[in-house]
Tab-separated table of C-alpha atoms in Angstrom:
chain	number	residue	atom	x	y	z
A	1240	MET	CA	0.000	0.000	0.000
A	1241	LYS	CA	1.148	3.519	-0.812
A	1242	ILE	CA	0.978	6.256	1.813
A	1243	LEU	CA	1.464	9.967	1.155
A	1244	VAL	CA	2.897	12.140	3.941
A	1245	VAL	CA	2.305	15.872	3.537
A	1246	ASP	CA	4.076	18.105	6.064
A	1247	ASP	CA	6.145	21.283	5.708
A	1248	GLU	CA	8.663	19.985	8.265
A	1249	GLN	CA	11.176	17.825	6.410
A	1250	ASP	CA	12.307	16.087	9.604
A	1251	ILE	CA	8.780	14.875	10.316
A	1252	CYS	CA	8.409	13.612	6.738
A	1253	GLU	CA	11.659	11.651	7.008
A	1254	ILE	CA	10.782	10.154	10.401
A	1255	LEU	CA	7.333	9.059	9.233
A	1256	GLN	CA	8.715	7.685	5.977
A	1257	TYR	CA	11.387	5.650	7.780
A	1258	ASN	CA	8.993	4.162	10.334
A	1259	LEU	CA	6.164	3.393	7.899
A	1260	GLU	CA	8.510	1.838	5.339
A	1261	ASN	CA	9.753	-0.436	8.120
A	1262	GLU	CA	6.140	-1.607	8.425
A	1263	GLY	CA	6.106	-2.570	4.746
A	1264	PHE	CA	4.371	0.487	3.275
A	1265	GLU	CA	5.533	2.413	0.235
A	1266	VAL	CA	5.830	6.041	1.352
A	1267	VAL	CA	6.056	9.265	-0.649
A	1268	THR	CA	6.501	12.675	0.996
A	1269	ALA	CA	5.582	16.236	0.016
A	1270	ASN	CA	6.446	19.448	1.853
A	1271	SER	CA	3.339	21.415	0.876
A	1272	ALA	CA	-0.245	20.882	-0.209
A	1273	GLU	CA	0.603	22.417	-3.570
A	1274	GLU	CA	3.401	19.888	-4.109
A	1275	ALA	CA	1.139	17.021	-3.056
A	1276	LEU	CA	-1.608	18.051	-5.471
A	1277	GLU	CA	0.815	17.579	-8.369
A	1278	LEU	CA	1.029	13.866	-7.554
A	1279	PRO	CA	-1.304	11.096	-8.858
A	1280	LEU	CA	-3.252	11.119	-5.585
A	1281	GLN	CA	-5.685	8.407	-6.663
A	1282	ASP	CA	-2.774	5.944	-6.398
A	1283	TYR	CA	-2.525	6.302	-2.615
A	1284	SER	CA	-4.232	4.164	0.013
A	1285	LEU	CA	-3.903	6.768	2.783
A	1286	ILE	CA	-2.783	10.379	3.265
A	1287	LEU	CA	-1.139	11.710	6.433
A	1288	LEU	CA	-1.796	15.440	6.207
A	1289	ASP	CA	-0.415	18.287	8.307
A	1290	VAL	CA	-2.978	20.973	9.137
A	1291	MET	CA	-0.794	24.066	9.456
A	1292	MET	CA	1.191	24.631	6.258
A	1293	GLY	CA	2.077	27.609	4.041
A	1294	GLU	CA	-0.195	28.933	1.310
A	1295	MET	CA	-2.690	26.071	1.423
A	1296	SER	CA	-3.606	24.452	4.737
A	1297	GLY	CA	-4.279	20.775	5.284
A	1298	PHE	CA	-7.973	21.585	5.768
A	1299	GLN	CA	-8.105	23.272	2.346
A	1300	MET	CA	-6.343	20.381	0.640
A	1301	ALA	CA	-8.651	17.865	2.330
A	1302	ARG	CA	-11.715	19.738	1.046
A	1303	ARG	CA	-10.371	19.539	-2.503
A	1304	LEU	CA	-9.757	15.806	-2.164
A	1305	LYS	CA	-13.205	15.104	-0.733
A	1306	ASN	CA	-14.882	17.144	-3.495
A	1307	ASP	CA	-13.089	15.199	-6.252
A	1308	PRO	CA	-14.748	11.849	-7.155
A	1309	ALA	CA	-11.327	10.375	-7.988
A	1310	THR	CA	-9.967	10.982	-4.467
A	1311	THR	CA	-12.998	11.261	-2.205
A	1312	GLN	CA	-12.601	7.692	-0.904
A	1313	ILE	CA	-8.946	8.074	0.141
A	1314	PRO	CA	-8.737	8.081	3.955
A	1315	ILE	CA	-7.055	11.098	5.563
A	1316	ILE	CA	-5.353	11.297	8.942
A	1317	PHE	CA	-4.628	14.851	10.078
A	1318	ILE	CA	-1.343	15.586	11.825
A	1319	THR	CA	-1.692	18.674	13.967
A	1320	ALA	CA	-0.515	20.642	16.959
A	1321	LEU	CA	-3.998	22.166	17.149
A	1322	ASP	CA	-5.794	20.269	19.878
A	1323	SER	CA	-8.929	22.372	20.385
A	1324	GLU	CA	-12.319	20.736	20.066
A	1325	ASP	CA	-13.313	23.208	17.327
A	1326	ASN	CA	-10.409	22.132	15.133
A	1327	LEU	CA	-11.135	18.468	15.767
A	1328	VAL	CA	-14.761	18.944	14.746
A	1329	LYS	CA	-13.741	20.982	11.699
A	1330	GLY	CA	-11.448	18.240	10.450
A	1331	LEU	CA	-14.012	15.503	11.028
A	1332	ASN	CA	-16.670	17.519	9.203
A	1333	ILE	CA	-14.377	17.808	6.208
A	1334	GLY	CA	-14.096	14.037	6.152
A	1335	ALA	CA	-10.978	13.175	8.142
A	1336	ASP	CA	-10.735	9.580	9.321
A	1337	ASP	CA	-8.526	10.276	12.334
A	1338	TYR	CA	-6.286	12.785	14.107
A	1339	ILE	CA	-2.759	12.449	15.468
A	1340	ALA	CA	-1.467	15.211	17.717
A	1341	LYS	CA	2.095	16.524	17.669
A	1342	PRO	CA	4.582	15.660	19.041
A	1343	LEU	CA	4.219	12.349	17.285
A	1344	GLY	CA	4.657	8.955	18.924
A	1345	MET	CA	5.615	6.419	16.271
A	1346	LYS	CA	3.837	3.507	17.942
A	1347	GLU	CA	0.623	5.511	17.954
A	1348	VAL	CA	1.118	6.608	14.343
A	1349	LYS	CA	1.622	3.047	13.120
A	1350	ALA	CA	-1.343	1.766	15.119
A	1351	ARG	CA	-3.679	4.481	13.836
A	1352	VAL	CA	-2.539	4.044	10.225
A	1353	LYS	CA	-3.198	0.301	10.350
A	1354	ALA	CA	-6.562	0.800	12.071
A	1355	VAL	CA	-7.767	3.300	9.454
A	1356	LEU	CA	-6.655	1.050	6.589
A	1357	ARG	CA	-8.413	-1.970	8.126
A	1358	ARG	CA	-11.596	0.062	8.635
A	1359	THR	CA	-11.480	1.398	5.083
A	1360	GLN	CA	-11.071	-2.074	3.571
A	1361	LEU	CA	-13.938	-3.393	5.702
A	1362	GLN	CA	-16.198	-0.543	4.555
A	1363	GLN	CA	-15.349	-1.285	0.930
A	1364	THR	CA	-16.180	-4.961	1.448
A	1365	VAL	CA	-19.497	-4.145	3.128
A	1366	SER	CA	-20.406	-1.685	0.360
A	1367	THR	CA	-19.726	-4.332	-2.249
A	1368	ALA	CA	-21.849	-6.884	-0.417
A	1369	VAL	CA	-24.803	-4.485	-0.164
A	1370	ASP	CA	-25.289	-3.561	-3.819
A	1371	ASN	CA	-23.196	-6.322	-5.437
A	1372	LYS	CA	-21.211	-3.713	-7.314
A	1373	ILE	CA	-17.514	-2.980	-7.123
A	1374	ALA	CA	-16.052	0.410	-7.951
A	1375	TYR	CA	-12.542	1.717	-8.358
A	1376	GLU	CA	-12.225	5.293	-9.598
A	1377	GLY	CA	-13.896	5.207	-13.053
A	1378	ILE	CA	-14.414	1.415	-13.123
A	1379	MET	CA	-17.779	-0.012	-12.071
A	1380	VAL	CA	-18.319	-3.777	-12.087
A	1381	ASP	CA	-21.877	-5.037	-11.639
A	1382	LEU	CA	-21.637	-8.603	-10.375
A	1383	ASN	CA	-25.334	-9.256	-11.030
A	1384	ALA	CA	-25.611	-7.810	-14.531
A	1385	LYS	CA	-22.078	-8.988	-15.427
A	1386	THR	CA	-21.221	-5.597	-16.899
A	1387	VAL	CA	-18.187	-3.349	-16.697
A	1388	ILE	CA	-18.372	0.427	-17.073
A	1389	CYS	CA	-15.008	2.124	-17.575
A	1390	ASP	CA	-14.910	5.942	-17.553
A	1391	GLY	CA	-18.572	6.065	-18.546
A	1392	LYS	CA	-18.321	3.510	-21.372
A	1393	GLU	CA	-19.549	-0.079	-21.182
A	1394	LEU	CA	-16.862	-2.527	-22.267
A	1395	GLU	CA	-17.230	-5.975	-23.787
A	1396	PHE	CA	-15.550	-8.642	-21.674
A	1397	THR	CA	-15.068	-12.356	-22.059
A	1398	LYS	CA	-16.173	-14.441	-19.077
A	1399	LEU	CA	-12.568	-14.989	-17.993
A	1400	GLU	CA	-11.712	-11.294	-18.279
A	1401	PHE	CA	-14.769	-10.401	-16.205
A	1402	GLU	CA	-13.917	-12.987	-13.551
A	1403	LEU	CA	-10.316	-11.795	-13.342
A	1404	LEU	CA	-11.234	-8.114	-13.009
A	1405	SER	CA	-13.936	-8.857	-10.431
A	1406	PHE	CA	-11.574	-11.016	-8.417
A	1407	PHE	CA	-8.804	-8.401	-8.421
A	1408	LEU	CA	-11.151	-5.596	-7.385
A	1409	GLN	CA	-12.565	-7.677	-4.539
A	1410	HIS	CA	-9.050	-8.426	-3.242
A	1411	PRO	CA	-7.028	-5.217	-3.751
A	1412	ASN	CA	-3.347	-5.050	-2.845
A	1413	LYS	CA	-3.065	-8.808	-2.403
A	1414	VAL	CA	-0.719	-10.866	-4.554
A	1415	PHE	CA	-2.069	-14.028	-6.193
A	1416	SER	CA	0.022	-16.645	-7.943
A	1417	ARG	CA	-0.934	-17.989	-11.356
A	1418	GLU	CA	-2.081	-21.151	-9.605
A	1419	ASP	CA	-4.373	-19.081	-7.362
A	1420	LEU	CA	-5.918	-17.290	-10.322
A	1421	LEU	CA	-6.446	-20.564	-12.179
A	1422	LYS	CA	-8.161	-21.977	-9.092
A	1423	TYR	CA	-10.479	-19.034	-8.464
A	1424	CYS	CA	-11.225	-17.708	-11.964
A	1425	TRP	CA	-11.092	-20.659	-14.363
A	1426	PRO	CA	-13.598	-23.511	-14.639
A	1427	GLN	CA	-12.396	-26.474	-12.605
A	1428	ASP	CA	-12.868	-28.962	-15.431
A	1429	VAL	CA	-10.664	-27.071	-17.903
A	1430	LEU	CA	-6.972	-27.877	-18.240
A	1431	VAL	CA	-4.911	-24.752	-18.946
A	1432	LEU	CA	-1.275	-23.701	-18.689
A	1433	ASP	CA	0.182	-20.969	-16.498
A	1434	ARG	CA	0.943	-19.039	-19.676
A	1435	THR	CA	-2.809	-18.752	-20.272
A	1436	VAL	CA	-3.033	-16.553	-17.178
A	1437	ASP	CA	-0.354	-14.206	-18.515
A	1438	VAL	CA	-2.146	-13.864	-21.854
A	1439	ASN	CA	-5.471	-13.022	-20.220
A	1440	ILE	CA	-3.841	-10.532	-17.846
A	1441	THR	CA	-2.271	-8.780	-20.839
A	1442	ARG	CA	-5.655	-8.581	-22.585
A	1443	LEU	CA	-7.340	-7.295	-19.439
A	1444	ARG	CA	-4.736	-4.575	-18.963
A	1445	LYS	CA	-5.266	-3.341	-22.515
A	1446	LYS	CA	-9.037	-3.466	-22.241
A	1447	ILE	CA	-9.248	-1.236	-19.134
A	1448	GLY	CA	-6.895	1.367	-20.598
A	1449	HIS	CA	-4.909	3.503	-18.165
A	1450	TYR	CA	-6.268	1.455	-15.233
A	1451	GLY	CA	-4.266	-1.474	-16.581
A	1452	LYS	CA	-1.189	-0.129	-14.808
A	1453	GLN	CA	-2.876	-0.989	-11.488
A	1454	ILE	CA	-2.483	-4.695	-12.268
A	1455	LYS	CA	1.058	-5.190	-11.037
A	1456	THR	CA	3.390	-8.080	-11.771
A	1457	ARG	CA	5.288	-9.294	-8.722
A	1458	VAL	CA	8.142	-11.257	-10.266
A	1459	GLY	CA	8.370	-14.715	-8.764
A	1460	TYR	CA	5.031	-14.338	-6.950
A	1461	GLY	CA	2.210	-13.436	-9.334
A	1462	TYR	CA	-0.156	-10.506	-9.830
A	1463	CYS	CA	-2.077	-7.991	-7.751
A	1464	PHE	CA	-4.434	-5.085	-8.303
A	1465	GLU	CA	-2.804	-2.178	-6.485
A	1466	LYS	CA	-5.051	0.601	-5.198
């Protein structure tokens, strides 16, 4: 999972990056909201966002993210020295998922990050179960109607392509071997080679356009859909 740290204090960015990378996260840092907004924010699983920064505050950046359909679902944890109830309420009203007060304790940071990510994944699972639809940015998969809408356009999928995409979206950020994918997505009475998986992955990547880059190859392990 990718985490973005936005704070105008370089030391804090480096400390958070070091500790979170030790927990297995991929971490990118930015020293201002303006710098962060130049990044492909939809690629991140979580944003740690300082409140008090230069031209644009963390509150202002959070509002922009929550008003953009491409980033509205990304969880935000505010980092702040402001501990008044009014500021806490303001951040929560914007859509913050949690608060961490400065000075930072790394054990608390890591615990809160993991808790927010677990809660977010659970909410996504529950949402999928309710309406039997799976969404990621501009992709909408209807498990009942067996349709895929990509950036407003319905795409034609083979059964295997549909099963692969549905499976990846239901299990984001988890690596599956070719054997796993054959077990879960192919008919049990059909004999196929591992190479068949690679061919279908290649076709799926092309079919979903720029979202194809989210299907990552983990050499020696398999594939995963990285959110």
